[in-house]
Tab-separated table of C-alpha atoms in Angstrom:
chain	number	residue	atom	x	y	z
N	1	UNK	CA	0.400	0.479	-0.507
N	2	UNK	CA	1.904	3.094	-0.728
N	3	UNK	CA	-1.431	5.861	0.639
N	4	UNK	CA	-4.450	7.868	-0.020
N	5	UNK	CA	-4.606	8.093	-3.457
N	6	UNK	CA	-7.155	10.398	-5.330
N	7	UNK	CA	-8.853	10.173	-8.698
N	8	UNK	CA	-9.137	12.447	-10.176
N	9	UNK	CA	-5.402	15.086	-10.303
N	10	UNK	CA	-7.268	17.704	-12.275
N	11	UNK	CA	-10.175	18.348	-12.774
N	12	UNK	CA	-11.938	21.560	-15.633
N	13	UNK	CA	-15.628	21.641	-15.345
N	14	UNK	CA	-18.289	23.744	-16.853
N	15	UNK	CA	-20.449	26.431	-14.381
N	16	UNK	CA	-23.338	23.951	-13.226
N	17	UNK	CA	-22.423	20.620	-14.185
N	18	UNK	CA	-21.644	17.977	-11.494
N	19	UNK	CA	-18.687	16.710	-10.487
N	20	UNK	CA	-17.206	13.730	-8.305
N	21	UNK	CA	-14.052	12.833	-6.727
N	22	UNK	CA	-12.778	10.063	-5.653
N	23	UNK	CA	-10.948	8.860	-2.417
N	24	UNK	CA	-8.691	5.862	-1.365
N	25	UNK	CA	-7.345	4.883	2.121
N	26	UNK	CA	-4.729	3.923	3.347
N	27	UNK	CA	-6.120	0.294	3.537
N	28	UNK	CA	-6.738	-0.119	7.089
N	29	UNK	CA	-7.178	2.770	8.440
N	30	UNK	CA	-10.989	3.396	8.887
N	31	UNK	CA	-10.881	7.300	9.373
N	32	UNK	CA	-11.608	9.476	6.395
N	33	UNK	CA	-11.388	13.356	5.914
N	34	UNK	CA	-12.376	15.368	2.973
N	35	UNK	CA	-10.723	18.956	3.212
N	36	UNK	CA	-10.786	22.067	1.194
N	37	UNK	CA	-7.613	23.837	0.014
N	38	UNK	CA	-7.614	27.617	-1.462
N	39	UNK	CA	-4.926	29.791	-2.653
N	40	UNK	CA	-3.358	30.668	0.393
N	41	UNK	CA	-5.100	29.309	2.492
N	42	UNK	CA	-4.742	26.082	4.701
N	43	UNK	CA	-6.877	23.045	4.269
N	44	UNK	CA	-10.902	23.609	5.509
N	45	UNK	CA	-12.627	20.529	6.679
N	46	UNK	CA	-15.182	19.180	5.185
N	47	UNK	CA	-16.726	15.926	6.498
N	48	UNK	CA	-15.813	12.503	8.884
N	49	UNK	CA	-16.060	9.630	8.238
N	50	UNK	CA	-15.421	6.900	10.474
N	51	UNK	CA	-15.910	3.611	8.655
N	52	UNK	CA	-18.890	3.870	6.453
N	53	UNK	CA	-20.084	6.561	9.388
N	54	UNK	CA	-20.679	10.158	8.203
N	55	UNK	CA	-19.793	11.385	12.058
N	56	UNK	CA	-18.739	15.410	11.192
N	57	UNK	CA	-19.830	17.708	8.583
N	58	UNK	CA	-18.921	21.299	8.300
N	59	UNK	CA	-21.867	23.704	8.471
N	60	UNK	CA	-19.737	25.497	5.190
N	61	UNK	CA	-20.168	22.427	3.282
N	62	UNK	CA	-23.921	23.649	1.424
N	63	UNK	CA	-26.369	20.520	0.424
N	64	UNK	CA	-24.994	20.073	-3.164
N	65	UNK	CA	-22.026	18.807	-1.365
N	66	UNK	CA	-22.861	15.448	-0.694
N	67	UNK	CA	-19.834	12.429	0.402
N	68	UNK	CA	-20.592	8.815	1.063
N	69	UNK	CA	-18.259	5.647	1.942
N	70	UNK	CA	-21.213	3.177	1.207
N	71	UNK	CA	-18.475	0.374	2.205
N	72	UNK	CA	-16.225	1.143	4.702
N	73	UNK	CA	-13.066	1.466	2.380
N	74	UNK	CA	-13.568	4.343	-1.081
N	75	UNK	CA	-14.598	7.570	-0.561
N	76	UNK	CA	-16.086	10.221	-2.744
N	77	UNK	CA	-17.773	13.342	-2.861
N	78	UNK	CA	-19.911	14.961	-5.657
N	79	UNK	CA	-21.078	18.983	-6.152
N	80	UNK	CA	-23.883	19.104	-8.021
N	81	UNK	CA	-24.086	22.691	-10.029
N	82	UNK	CA	-20.887	23.701	-9.519
N	83	UNK	CA	-20.142	27.409	-8.852
N	84	UNK	CA	-16.913	29.268	-10.137
N	85	UNK	CA	-16.324	29.632	-6.112
N	86	UNK	CA	-15.512	25.615	-6.132
N	87	UNK	CA	-12.339	25.833	-7.207
N	88	UNK	CA	-9.636	24.347	-4.535
N	89	UNK	CA	-8.388	21.659	-4.227
N	90	UNK	CA	-9.969	19.087	-2.550
N	91	UNK	CA	-8.279	16.703	-0.371
N	92	UNK	CA	-8.622	13.856	1.652
N	93	UNK	CA	-6.870	12.250	4.895
N	94	UNK	CA	-6.634	9.234	6.544
N	95	UNK	CA	-5.903	7.595	9.938
N	96	UNK	CA	-6.517	4.472	11.386
N	97	UNK	CA	-8.507	3.920	14.168
N	98	UNK	CA	-5.750	3.173	17.033
N	99	UNK	CA	-2.234	3.396	17.891
N	100	UNK	CA	-0.379	5.694	17.447
N	101	UNK	CA	-0.516	7.151	14.420
N	102	UNK	CA	-4.326	7.859	15.351
N	103	UNK	CA	-4.453	11.695	15.303
N	104	UNK	CA	-1.567	11.849	12.194
N	105	UNK	CA	-3.386	11.692	9.380
N	106	UNK	CA	-2.465	10.277	5.686
N	107	UNK	CA	-2.709	12.772	3.115
N	108	UNK	CA	-3.430	12.159	-0.679
N	109	UNK	CA	-2.387	13.897	-3.139
N	110	UNK	CA	-5.372	15.864	-4.641
N	111	UNK	CA	-7.564	16.993	-7.176
N	112	UNK	CA	-7.462	20.486	-8.619
N	113	UNK	CA	-10.844	21.672	-9.026
N	114	UNK	CA	-11.316	24.821	-12.224
N	115	UNK	CA	-15.188	25.655	-12.621
N	116	UNK	CA	-14.844	28.047	-15.889
S	1	UNK	CA	-13.868	32.589	12.097
S	2	UNK	CA	-10.732	31.446	12.035
S	3	UNK	CA	-9.388	29.365	15.342
S	4	UNK	CA	-5.798	28.293	14.418
S	5	UNK	CA	-3.786	31.045	13.099
S	6	UNK	CA	-0.032	31.793	10.885
S	7	UNK	CA	0.813	35.563	11.141
S	8	UNK	CA	3.755	34.648	8.834
S	9	UNK	CA	3.009	33.937	5.695
S	10	UNK	CA	6.809	33.041	5.121
S	11	UNK	CA	10.076	33.019	6.824
S	12	UNK	CA	13.564	33.289	5.807
S	13	UNK	CA	16.668	31.531	7.339
S	14	UNK	CA	20.017	30.798	6.267
S	15	UNK	CA	21.227	26.913	6.399
S	16	UNK	CA	22.369	25.665	9.848
S	17	UNK	CA	20.433	28.238	11.445
S	18	UNK	CA	17.434	27.852	13.513
S	19	UNK	CA	14.155	27.844	11.807
S	20	UNK	CA	11.025	29.103	14.871
S	21	UNK	CA	7.894	28.530	13.141
S	22	UNK	CA	4.360	30.110	15.456
S	23	UNK	CA	0.981	29.337	15.812
S	24	UNK	CA	-2.209	30.869	17.437
S	25	UNK	CA	-5.150	28.559	18.670
S	26	UNK	CA	-8.200	30.213	20.443
S	27	UNK	CA	-10.334	27.147	20.867
S	28	UNK	CA	-8.888	25.790	24.538
S	29	UNK	CA	-10.535	22.478	23.828
S	30	UNK	CA	-8.115	21.679	21.853
S	31	UNK	CA	-6.037	18.743	23.470
S	32	UNK	CA	-3.212	17.871	20.458
S	33	UNK	CA	-1.360	19.633	17.691
S	34	UNK	CA	0.895	18.803	14.771
S	35	UNK	CA	2.390	20.196	12.032
S	36	UNK	CA	2.678	19.279	9.269
S	37	UNK	CA	5.276	20.284	5.916
S	38	UNK	CA	3.968	20.879	2.322
S	39	UNK	CA	5.959	21.004	-0.649
S	40	UNK	CA	4.460	21.961	-4.795
S	41	UNK	CA	0.856	20.199	-5.230
S	42	UNK	CA	1.534	17.193	-3.385
S	43	UNK	CA	-0.493	16.722	0.066
S	44	UNK	CA	0.601	17.494	4.316
S	45	UNK	CA	2.554	15.380	5.407
S	46	UNK	CA	2.792	15.019	8.626
S	47	UNK	CA	5.741	16.191	11.003
S	48	UNK	CA	5.312	16.235	14.966
S	49	UNK	CA	2.584	15.696	17.436
S	50	UNK	CA	2.137	17.489	21.013
S	51	UNK	CA	-1.284	16.586	22.965
S	52	UNK	CA	-2.417	18.851	26.052
S	53	UNK	CA	-1.053	17.245	28.421
S	54	UNK	CA	2.618	17.859	27.459
S	55	UNK	CA	4.957	21.219	26.716
S	56	UNK	CA	7.469	19.560	24.423
S	57	UNK	CA	7.657	17.353	22.064
S	58	UNK	CA	11.704	16.695	19.874
S	59	UNK	CA	11.479	14.607	16.505
S	60	UNK	CA	14.788	14.933	16.040
S	61	UNK	CA	16.250	18.335	14.171
S	62	UNK	CA	12.513	19.784	14.776
S	63	UNK	CA	10.367	20.726	18.340
S	64	UNK	CA	7.314	20.932	19.321
S	65	UNK	CA	6.591	23.773	21.956
S	66	UNK	CA	3.421	24.762	23.720
S	67	UNK	CA	2.142	27.237	26.314
S	68	UNK	CA	-1.458	26.723	27.033
S	69	UNK	CA	-2.353	29.696	28.830
S	70	UNK	CA	-0.882	31.073	25.575
S	71	UNK	CA	-2.900	29.524	23.629
S	72	UNK	CA	0.842	29.871	20.821
S	73	UNK	CA	2.798	26.166	19.672
S	74	UNK	CA	5.530	26.673	18.385
S	75	UNK	CA	8.259	24.863	15.775
S	76	UNK	CA	11.712	25.030	15.875
S	77	UNK	CA	13.894	23.721	13.261
S	78	UNK	CA	17.656	22.390	14.430
S	79	UNK	CA	19.285	22.717	12.075
S	80	UNK	CA	17.332	24.372	9.282
S	81	UNK	CA	18.593	21.745	5.647
S	82	UNK	CA	17.728	23.408	2.305
S	83	UNK	CA	15.214	20.644	1.832
S	84	UNK	CA	12.897	22.297	4.812
S	85	UNK	CA	12.332	24.475	3.131
S	86	UNK	CA	8.293	23.992	2.339
S	87	UNK	CA	4.477	25.131	3.313
S	88	UNK	CA	4.585	24.576	7.033
S	89	UNK	CA	1.173	24.130	8.954
S	90	UNK	CA	-0.589	24.040	12.271
S	91	UNK	CA	-3.216	22.138	12.706
S	92	UNK	CA	-5.891	21.080	16.495
S	93	UNK	CA	-8.145	19.505	16.942
S	94	UNK	CA	-10.878	18.092	19.823
S	95	UNK	CA	-10.206	15.317	22.363
S	96	UNK	CA	-11.813	13.248	19.456
S	97	UNK	CA	-9.497	13.588	16.440
S	98	UNK	CA	-13.454	13.801	14.188
S	99	UNK	CA	-12.503	18.074	13.127
S	100	UNK	CA	-9.494	19.228	12.982
S	101	UNK	CA	-8.390	23.395	12.098
S	102	UNK	CA	-5.373	24.134	10.091
S	103	UNK	CA	-3.600	27.626	10.140
S	104	UNK	CA	-2.964	29.075	6.928
S	105	UNK	CA	0.085	28.082	6.612
S	106	UNK	CA	3.673	29.426	6.632
S	107	UNK	CA	6.054	29.539	3.461
S	108	UNK	CA	9.804	28.641	5.071
S	109	UNK	CA	13.219	28.974	2.628
S	110	UNK	CA	15.902	27.607	4.368
S	111	UNK	CA	18.913	29.518	2.296
S	112	UNK	CA	21.848	27.284	0.906
């Protein structure tokens, strides 16, 4: 296992279109996070899964955003009716359920979304 | 509201000298603090962490100091190396670790 992977790495779409991103965490990690990062800012928390359960969701996450982790393994983040303000880097991170690395998040390379 | 703040957007240090990166937070319920390093076109990479029950944690050239009364933490890198040039983010979470708050980052340049 080489780490957290995200697909696609880049996505260009037109305003109003729907987009879906995929994250594959490290296989033994049951905790999964999605973040959004814009230029000059740090990662901004979007949502958190423990196994297949979505336990936390940022109040900043509009109803156009939805995330799933159906089998407690990979996760998808969908943005409906994209807006230019959605242009950002979307990062996924995972961490183990216990152990010394419990609070250490392992990040993927991110998906860069550009909405035209 | 920005609960974790890094007020220095950039820092330049000579190779071999100490780099000190600072971070302030506002939420007294934060229980765990972390530093991440980020290179361009990559996701952040975990560097070092500290629990709120400690005031210092050391790992090789990296030391994190926590001052809970001042709600302040700092990362010391000694000696600094050109490969340390990157953007450094501090982050904080509560007890559950279900949500993490990141600062805006400090871009460190180590000059050879």
